[in-house]
Tab-separated table of C-alpha atoms and ligand atoms in Angstrom:
chain	number	residue	atom	x	y	z
A	513	MET	CA	9.635	-18.826	-21.264
A	514	LEU	CA	10.307	-20.636	-17.989
A	515	LYS	CA	14.111	-20.405	-17.685
A	516	LEU	CA	16.395	-22.471	-15.439
A	517	GLU	CA	20.012	-20.484	-15.302
A	518	ALA	CA	22.810	-22.807	-14.385
A	519	VAL	CA	20.757	-23.986	-11.609
A	520	THR	CA	22.378	-26.783	-9.231
A	521	LEU	CA	19.701	-28.890	-7.381
A	522	SER	CA	20.986	-31.402	-4.773
A	523	GLN	CA	18.927	-33.713	-2.502
A	524	GLY	CA	21.329	-36.038	-0.099
A	525	SER	CA	24.420	-37.064	-2.448
A	526	PHE	CA	22.294	-36.386	-5.666
A	527	THR	CA	23.195	-33.669	-8.174
A	528	LEU	CA	20.923	-32.412	-10.795
A	529	ARG	CA	22.392	-29.495	-13.388
A	530	ALA	CA	20.154	-27.485	-15.594
A	531	ASP	CA	20.931	-24.471	-17.893
A	532	ILE	CA	17.495	-25.381	-19.881
A	533	GLY	CA	14.485	-23.274	-21.262
A	534	PHE	CA	11.010	-24.564	-21.568
A	535	GLU	CA	8.697	-22.406	-24.126
A	536	ASN	CA	5.658	-21.006	-22.964
A	537	ARG	CA	3.817	-22.451	-25.802
A	538	GLY	CA	1.841	-26.198	-25.498
A	539	VAL	CA	2.992	-29.162	-23.572
A	540	THR	CA	6.537	-30.309	-23.071
A	541	ALA	CA	7.116	-33.699	-21.302
A	542	LEU	CA	9.981	-34.291	-18.781
A	543	MET	CA	10.676	-37.782	-19.331
A	544	GLY	CA	13.575	-40.163	-17.511
A	545	ALA	CA	14.508	-43.070	-15.840
A	546	SER	CA	13.648	-43.688	-12.317
A	547	GLY	CA	15.599	-41.560	-9.876
A	548	SER	CA	17.266	-39.086	-12.924
A	549	GLY	CA	15.685	-36.482	-11.167
A	550	LYS	CA	12.664	-35.408	-12.951
A	551	SER	CA	10.756	-34.782	-9.529
A	552	THR	CA	13.608	-33.216	-8.129
A	553	LEU	CA	13.564	-30.641	-11.408
A	554	LEU	CA	9.904	-30.082	-10.919
A	555	SER	CA	10.072	-29.154	-6.775
A	556	ALA	CA	12.599	-26.503	-7.912
A	557	VAL	CA	10.296	-24.827	-10.378
A	558	ALA	CA	7.326	-25.233	-8.246
A	559	GLY	CA	9.122	-23.615	-5.229
A	560	PHE	CA	9.472	-26.467	-2.787
A	561	LEU	CA	13.514	-26.776	-3.284
A	562	ARG	CA	15.925	-24.073	-3.737
A	563	PRO	CA	18.864	-24.410	-5.983
A	564	SER	CA	22.121	-24.409	-4.315
A	565	ALA	CA	23.018	-22.384	-7.129
A	566	GLY	CA	21.634	-20.326	-10.536
A	567	ARG	CA	18.529	-18.756	-10.910
A	568	ILE	CA	14.510	-19.785	-12.173
A	569	THR	CA	13.010	-16.937	-14.136
A	570	ILE	CA	9.384	-17.512	-15.627
A	571	ALA	CA	8.442	-14.375	-18.258
A	572	GLY	CA	11.152	-12.550	-17.132
A	573	GLN	CA	10.504	-12.731	-13.704
A	574	ASP	CA	12.951	-14.105	-10.980
A	575	VAL	CA	10.921	-16.600	-8.952
A	576	THR	CA	14.304	-18.100	-6.924
A	577	ASP	CA	13.122	-16.894	-4.023
A	578	LEU	CA	9.283	-16.874	-4.211
A	579	PRO	CA	7.477	-19.335	-2.080
A	580	PRO	CA	5.058	-21.840	-4.245
A	581	GLY	CA	1.848	-19.919	-3.722
A	582	ALA	CA	3.662	-16.953	-5.641
A	583	ARG	CA	4.621	-18.426	-8.459
A	584	PRO	CA	2.785	-17.842	-11.610
A	585	LEU	CA	2.233	-21.799	-11.872
A	586	SER	CA	-0.062	-24.437	-10.146
A	587	ILE	CA	1.103	-27.884	-9.397
A	588	LEU	CA	-0.944	-30.938	-9.871
A	589	PHE	CA	0.651	-34.264	-8.395
A	590	GLN	CA	-0.295	-38.150	-8.803
A	591	ASP	CA	-1.991	-38.070	-5.259
A	592	GLN	CA	-5.134	-36.101	-6.129
A	593	ASN	CA	-5.263	-34.638	-2.662
A	594	LEU	CA	-9.577	-33.674	-2.615
A	595	PHE	CA	-10.723	-33.148	0.960
A	596	PRO	CA	-12.962	-36.004	1.437
A	597	HIS	CA	-15.377	-34.068	3.705
A	598	LEU	CA	-15.625	-31.373	0.833
A	599	THR	CA	-17.844	-31.517	-1.973
A	600	LEU	CA	-16.666	-31.372	-5.569
A	601	ALA	CA	-17.691	-27.534	-5.786
A	602	GLN	CA	-15.645	-26.668	-2.747
A	603	ASN	CA	-13.039	-28.744	-3.776
A	604	THR	CA	-12.848	-26.578	-7.043
A	605	GLY	CA	-13.333	-23.590	-5.065
A	606	LEU	CA	-10.606	-23.979	-2.770
A	607	GLY	CA	-8.447	-23.218	-5.987
A	608	LEU	CA	-9.813	-19.406	-5.824
A	609	ARG	CA	-9.784	-18.906	-2.522
A	610	PRO	CA	-9.000	-21.001	0.494
A	611	ASP	CA	-11.758	-19.878	2.346
A	612	LEU	CA	-14.029	-20.579	0.019
A	613	ARG	CA	-15.608	-17.285	0.137
A	614	LEU	CA	-16.077	-16.907	-3.678
A	615	THR	CA	-17.689	-14.159	-5.192
A	616	ASP	CA	-20.401	-14.649	-7.802
A	617	ASP	CA	-18.006	-14.347	-11.035
A	618	GLN	CA	-15.622	-17.007	-8.873
A	619	ARG	CA	-18.490	-19.095	-8.760
A	620	ARG	CA	-19.479	-18.623	-12.387
A	621	THR	CA	-15.485	-19.577	-12.904
A	622	ARG	CA	-15.867	-22.754	-10.932
A	623	ASP	CA	-18.973	-23.839	-12.857
A	624	GLU	CA	-17.441	-23.366	-15.991
A	625	MET	CA	-14.242	-25.208	-15.413
A	626	LEU	CA	-16.237	-28.418	-13.766
A	627	GLU	CA	-18.456	-28.088	-17.224
A	628	ARG	CA	-15.264	-27.864	-19.093
A	629	VAL	CA	-13.709	-31.199	-17.320
A	630	GLY	CA	-17.051	-32.984	-17.979
A	631	LEU	CA	-18.026	-32.680	-14.029
A	632	ALA	CA	-20.981	-30.136	-15.011
A	633	GLY	CA	-24.140	-30.911	-12.361
A	634	MET	CA	-21.346	-33.005	-9.881
A	635	GLY	CA	-20.709	-29.961	-7.727
A	636	ASP	CA	-22.427	-31.221	-4.449
A	637	ARG	CA	-20.699	-34.869	-4.163
A	638	LEU	CA	-18.416	-36.142	-1.940
A	639	PRO	CA	-15.380	-37.145	-3.759
A	640	ARG	CA	-16.210	-40.692	-2.656
A	641	ASP	CA	-18.870	-40.583	-4.301
A	642	LEU	CA	-17.039	-40.048	-7.745
A	643	SER	CA	-15.014	-42.483	-9.752
A	644	GLY	CA	-11.425	-42.440	-9.862
A	645	GLY	CA	-11.758	-40.492	-13.267
A	646	GLN	CA	-14.125	-38.080	-12.325
A	647	GLN	CA	-11.866	-37.512	-9.192
A	648	SER	CA	-8.971	-36.580	-11.083
A	649	ARG	CA	-10.938	-34.139	-13.402
A	650	ALA	CA	-11.923	-32.710	-10.375
A	651	ALA	CA	-8.652	-32.542	-9.289
A	652	LEU	CA	-7.626	-30.872	-12.838
A	653	ALA	CA	-10.450	-28.390	-12.366
A	654	ARG	CA	-8.973	-27.194	-8.901
A	655	ALA	CA	-5.892	-26.584	-10.623
A	656	LEU	CA	-6.843	-24.811	-13.899
A	657	VAL	CA	-9.101	-22.524	-12.234
A	658	ARG	CA	-6.448	-20.498	-10.612
A	659	GLY	CA	-5.784	-19.537	-13.704
A	660	ARG	CA	-1.749	-19.391	-13.538
A	661	PRO	CA	0.038	-19.443	-16.705
A	662	TRP	CA	1.693	-22.785	-16.141
A	663	LEU	CA	0.460	-26.060	-15.183
A	664	LEU	CA	3.212	-28.795	-13.783
A	665	LEU	CA	1.962	-32.366	-12.981
A	666	ASP	CA	4.374	-34.923	-11.717
A	667	GLU	CA	3.597	-38.392	-12.970
A	668	ALA	CA	-0.154	-37.014	-12.173
A	669	PHE	CA	-2.230	-39.971	-14.296
A	670	SER	CA	-0.136	-42.700	-13.694
A	671	ALA	CA	-2.176	-44.687	-11.580
A	672	LEU	CA	-4.746	-44.549	-13.723
A	673	GLY	CA	-5.649	-47.523	-16.219
A	674	PRO	CA	-4.829	-46.757	-20.057
A	675	ALA	CA	-7.878	-45.653	-21.611
A	676	LEU	CA	-8.767	-43.236	-18.689
A	677	ARG	CA	-5.205	-42.369	-18.626
A	678	ASN	CA	-5.152	-41.013	-22.315
A	679	GLU	CA	-8.663	-39.852	-21.763
A	680	MET	CA	-6.847	-37.235	-18.857
A	681	LEU	CA	-3.860	-36.356	-21.594
A	682	ASP	CA	-6.419	-35.283	-24.228
A	683	LEU	CA	-8.312	-33.251	-21.961
A	684	LEU	CA	-5.306	-31.770	-20.731
A	685	ARG	CA	-3.788	-30.868	-24.268
A	686	ASP	CA	-7.097	-29.614	-25.310
A	687	THR	CA	-7.712	-27.224	-21.865
A	688	ALA	CA	-3.973	-26.177	-22.186
A	689	MET	CA	-4.810	-25.077	-25.886
A	690	ASP	CA	-7.918	-23.191	-25.025
A	691	GLN	CA	-6.699	-21.476	-22.296
A	692	GLY	CA	-3.220	-21.307	-23.505
A	693	LEU	CA	-1.775	-22.322	-20.738
A	694	SER	CA	2.049	-23.677	-20.416
A	695	VAL	CA	2.135	-27.007	-19.278
A	696	LEU	CA	5.369	-29.257	-18.038
A	697	MET	CA	4.440	-32.718	-17.662
A	698	VAL	CA	6.812	-35.306	-15.872
A	699	THR	CA	6.260	-38.519	-16.883
A	700	HIS	CA	8.121	-42.001	-17.251
A	701	ASP	CA	6.260	-43.393	-20.446
A	702	PRO	CA	7.373	-42.491	-23.723
A	703	ALA	CA	3.235	-42.920	-24.808
A	704	ASP	CA	2.041	-40.214	-22.807
A	705	ALA	CA	5.020	-37.818	-24.342
A	706	ARG	CA	3.841	-38.700	-27.863
A	707	ARG	CA	0.300	-38.501	-27.161
A	708	ILE	CA	0.109	-34.839	-25.736
A	709	ALA	CA	3.963	-32.961	-25.815
A	710	ASP	CA	4.689	-31.039	-28.272
A	711	SER	CA	8.184	-31.030	-27.021
A	712	THR	CA	10.695	-33.669	-24.785
A	713	ALA	CA	13.046	-32.982	-22.478
A	714	ILE	CA	15.370	-36.030	-21.159
A	715	VAL	CA	16.996	-36.207	-17.446
A	716	THR	CA	19.527	-38.143	-17.520
A	717	ASP	CA	23.220	-38.442	-16.016
A	718	GLY	CA	22.128	-35.811	-13.631
A	719	GLU	CA	21.672	-33.189	-16.104
A	720	VAL	CA	18.598	-32.111	-18.408
A	721	THR	CA	18.733	-32.081	-22.308
A	722	ALA	CA	17.010	-29.519	-24.241
A	723	PRO	CA	13.689	-29.792	-25.424
A	724	LEU	CA	13.239	-31.225	-28.934
A	725	PRO	CA	9.991	-31.443	-31.299
A	726	THR	CA	8.408	-34.547	-29.915
A	727	GLN	CA	7.984	-36.251	-32.835
A	728	ALA	CA	11.493	-35.385	-34.700
A	729	LEU	CA	12.811	-36.792	-31.208
A	730	PHE	CA	11.290	-39.841	-31.510
A	731	ASP	CA	12.060	-40.635	-35.543
A	732	ALA	CA	15.463	-39.890	-34.594
A	733	PRO	CA	16.281	-40.834	-30.865
A	734	THR	CA	19.408	-38.487	-29.456
A	735	ALA	CA	21.592	-40.988	-27.134
A	736	ALA	CA	19.892	-39.715	-24.156
A	737	LEU	CA	16.690	-40.956	-25.737
A	738	ARG	CA	18.424	-44.278	-26.880
A	739	ARG	CA	19.903	-45.257	-23.406
A	740	TYR	CA	16.408	-44.468	-21.709
A	741	LEU	CA	14.678	-46.345	-23.901
A	742	GLY	CA	17.141	-49.147	-23.619
A	743	ASP	CA	18.030	-49.852	-27.583
B	1376	LIG	N1	14.687	-35.935	0.251
B	1376	LIG	C1	15.788	-36.603	-0.213
B	1376	LIG	N2	16.714	-36.748	0.142
B	1376	LIG	C2	18.006	-37.065	-0.282
B	1376	LIG	N3	17.674	-37.862	-1.540
B	1376	LIG	C3	16.671	-38.140	-2.263
B	1376	LIG	C4	15.632	-36.971	-1.479
B	1376	LIG	N4	14.464	-37.148	-2.643
B	1376	LIG	C5	15.019	-37.569	-3.590
B	1376	LIG	N5	16.301	-37.808	-3.459
B	1376	LIG	C6	17.329	-38.721	-4.443
B	1376	LIG	O1	17.177	-37.587	-5.546
B	1376	LIG	C7	17.452	-38.607	-6.716
B	1376	LIG	C8	16.406	-37.757	-7.424
B	1376	LIG	O2	15.084	-38.306	-7.121
B	1376	LIG	P1	13.632	-37.681	-8.253
B	1376	LIG	O3	12.662	-37.991	-7.344
B	1376	LIG	O4	13.636	-36.417	-8.629
B	1376	LIG	O5	13.449	-38.888	-9.496
B	1376	LIG	P2	12.880	-38.747	-10.276
B	1376	LIG	O6	13.001	-39.086	-11.852
B	1376	LIG	O7	11.367	-38.249	-10.420
B	1376	LIG	O8	12.397	-40.464	-9.913
B	1376	LIG	P3	10.992	-41.349	-10.381
B	1376	LIG	O9	10.698	-41.350	-11.808
B	1376	LIG	O10	11.265	-42.581	-9.689
B	1376	LIG	O11	9.896	-40.524	-9.395
B	1376	LIG	C9	16.993	-39.710	-6.182
B	1376	LIG	O12	18.301	-40.765	-6.934
B	1376	LIG	C10	16.623	-39.762	-4.917
B	1376	LIG	O13	16.885	-40.822	-4.506
């Protein structure tokens, strides 16, 4: 379980309060209007923003004071940040060792992950020689190869066209299932949540609602969801 216990987050004059737990199983969507605080919440979980009150725990461990790299999670942003001068294999290997001195086992892990995301045999290519979709797959591989139990995504696929975006969402869901990963995914698009999220939490009015099963939530929308959908 990932818990934000009586957490207060501040960015300038904006304040978000969260007292909430995310189950470590499957995909949870974090949905809300622009400026509602989705990225703020994710930044705090990732360790880039320190809460002004409360604490954050993951699997019972207090991570509030841990730097991002020491937390049991990986992060994928919209800007995929592949290094242009490094090959696909090297970009992915960075997830395992920043100095790229991989052991044989780590090479195997890297190659299996590239295969898992549909990039087998492309390890020698530079990012510029990949399509947008392949670059997204590579960035996902680099995040997954770290083997951390939680994966956080901040609108990671929102720049992609609809077909590619659905393909990446499905790949994310399937890989999460295979690897027993827990995923917390920020999206502003209800279609993303409905496609792959087991549960969905809404960020609105400076607070975060408790996650509810996505299907049930959309079948009988809460006041927070209705406000967000503009019904
Ligand atoms: N560094 C900052 N300094 C001051 N205010 C900030 C800062 N970063 C974010 N904010 C404010 O905090 C609020 C929440 O921003 P946040 O980026 O978390 O929203 P969001 O829900 O992720 O929005 P979007 O969907 O547009 O990305 C906004 O009002 C924003 O203007």
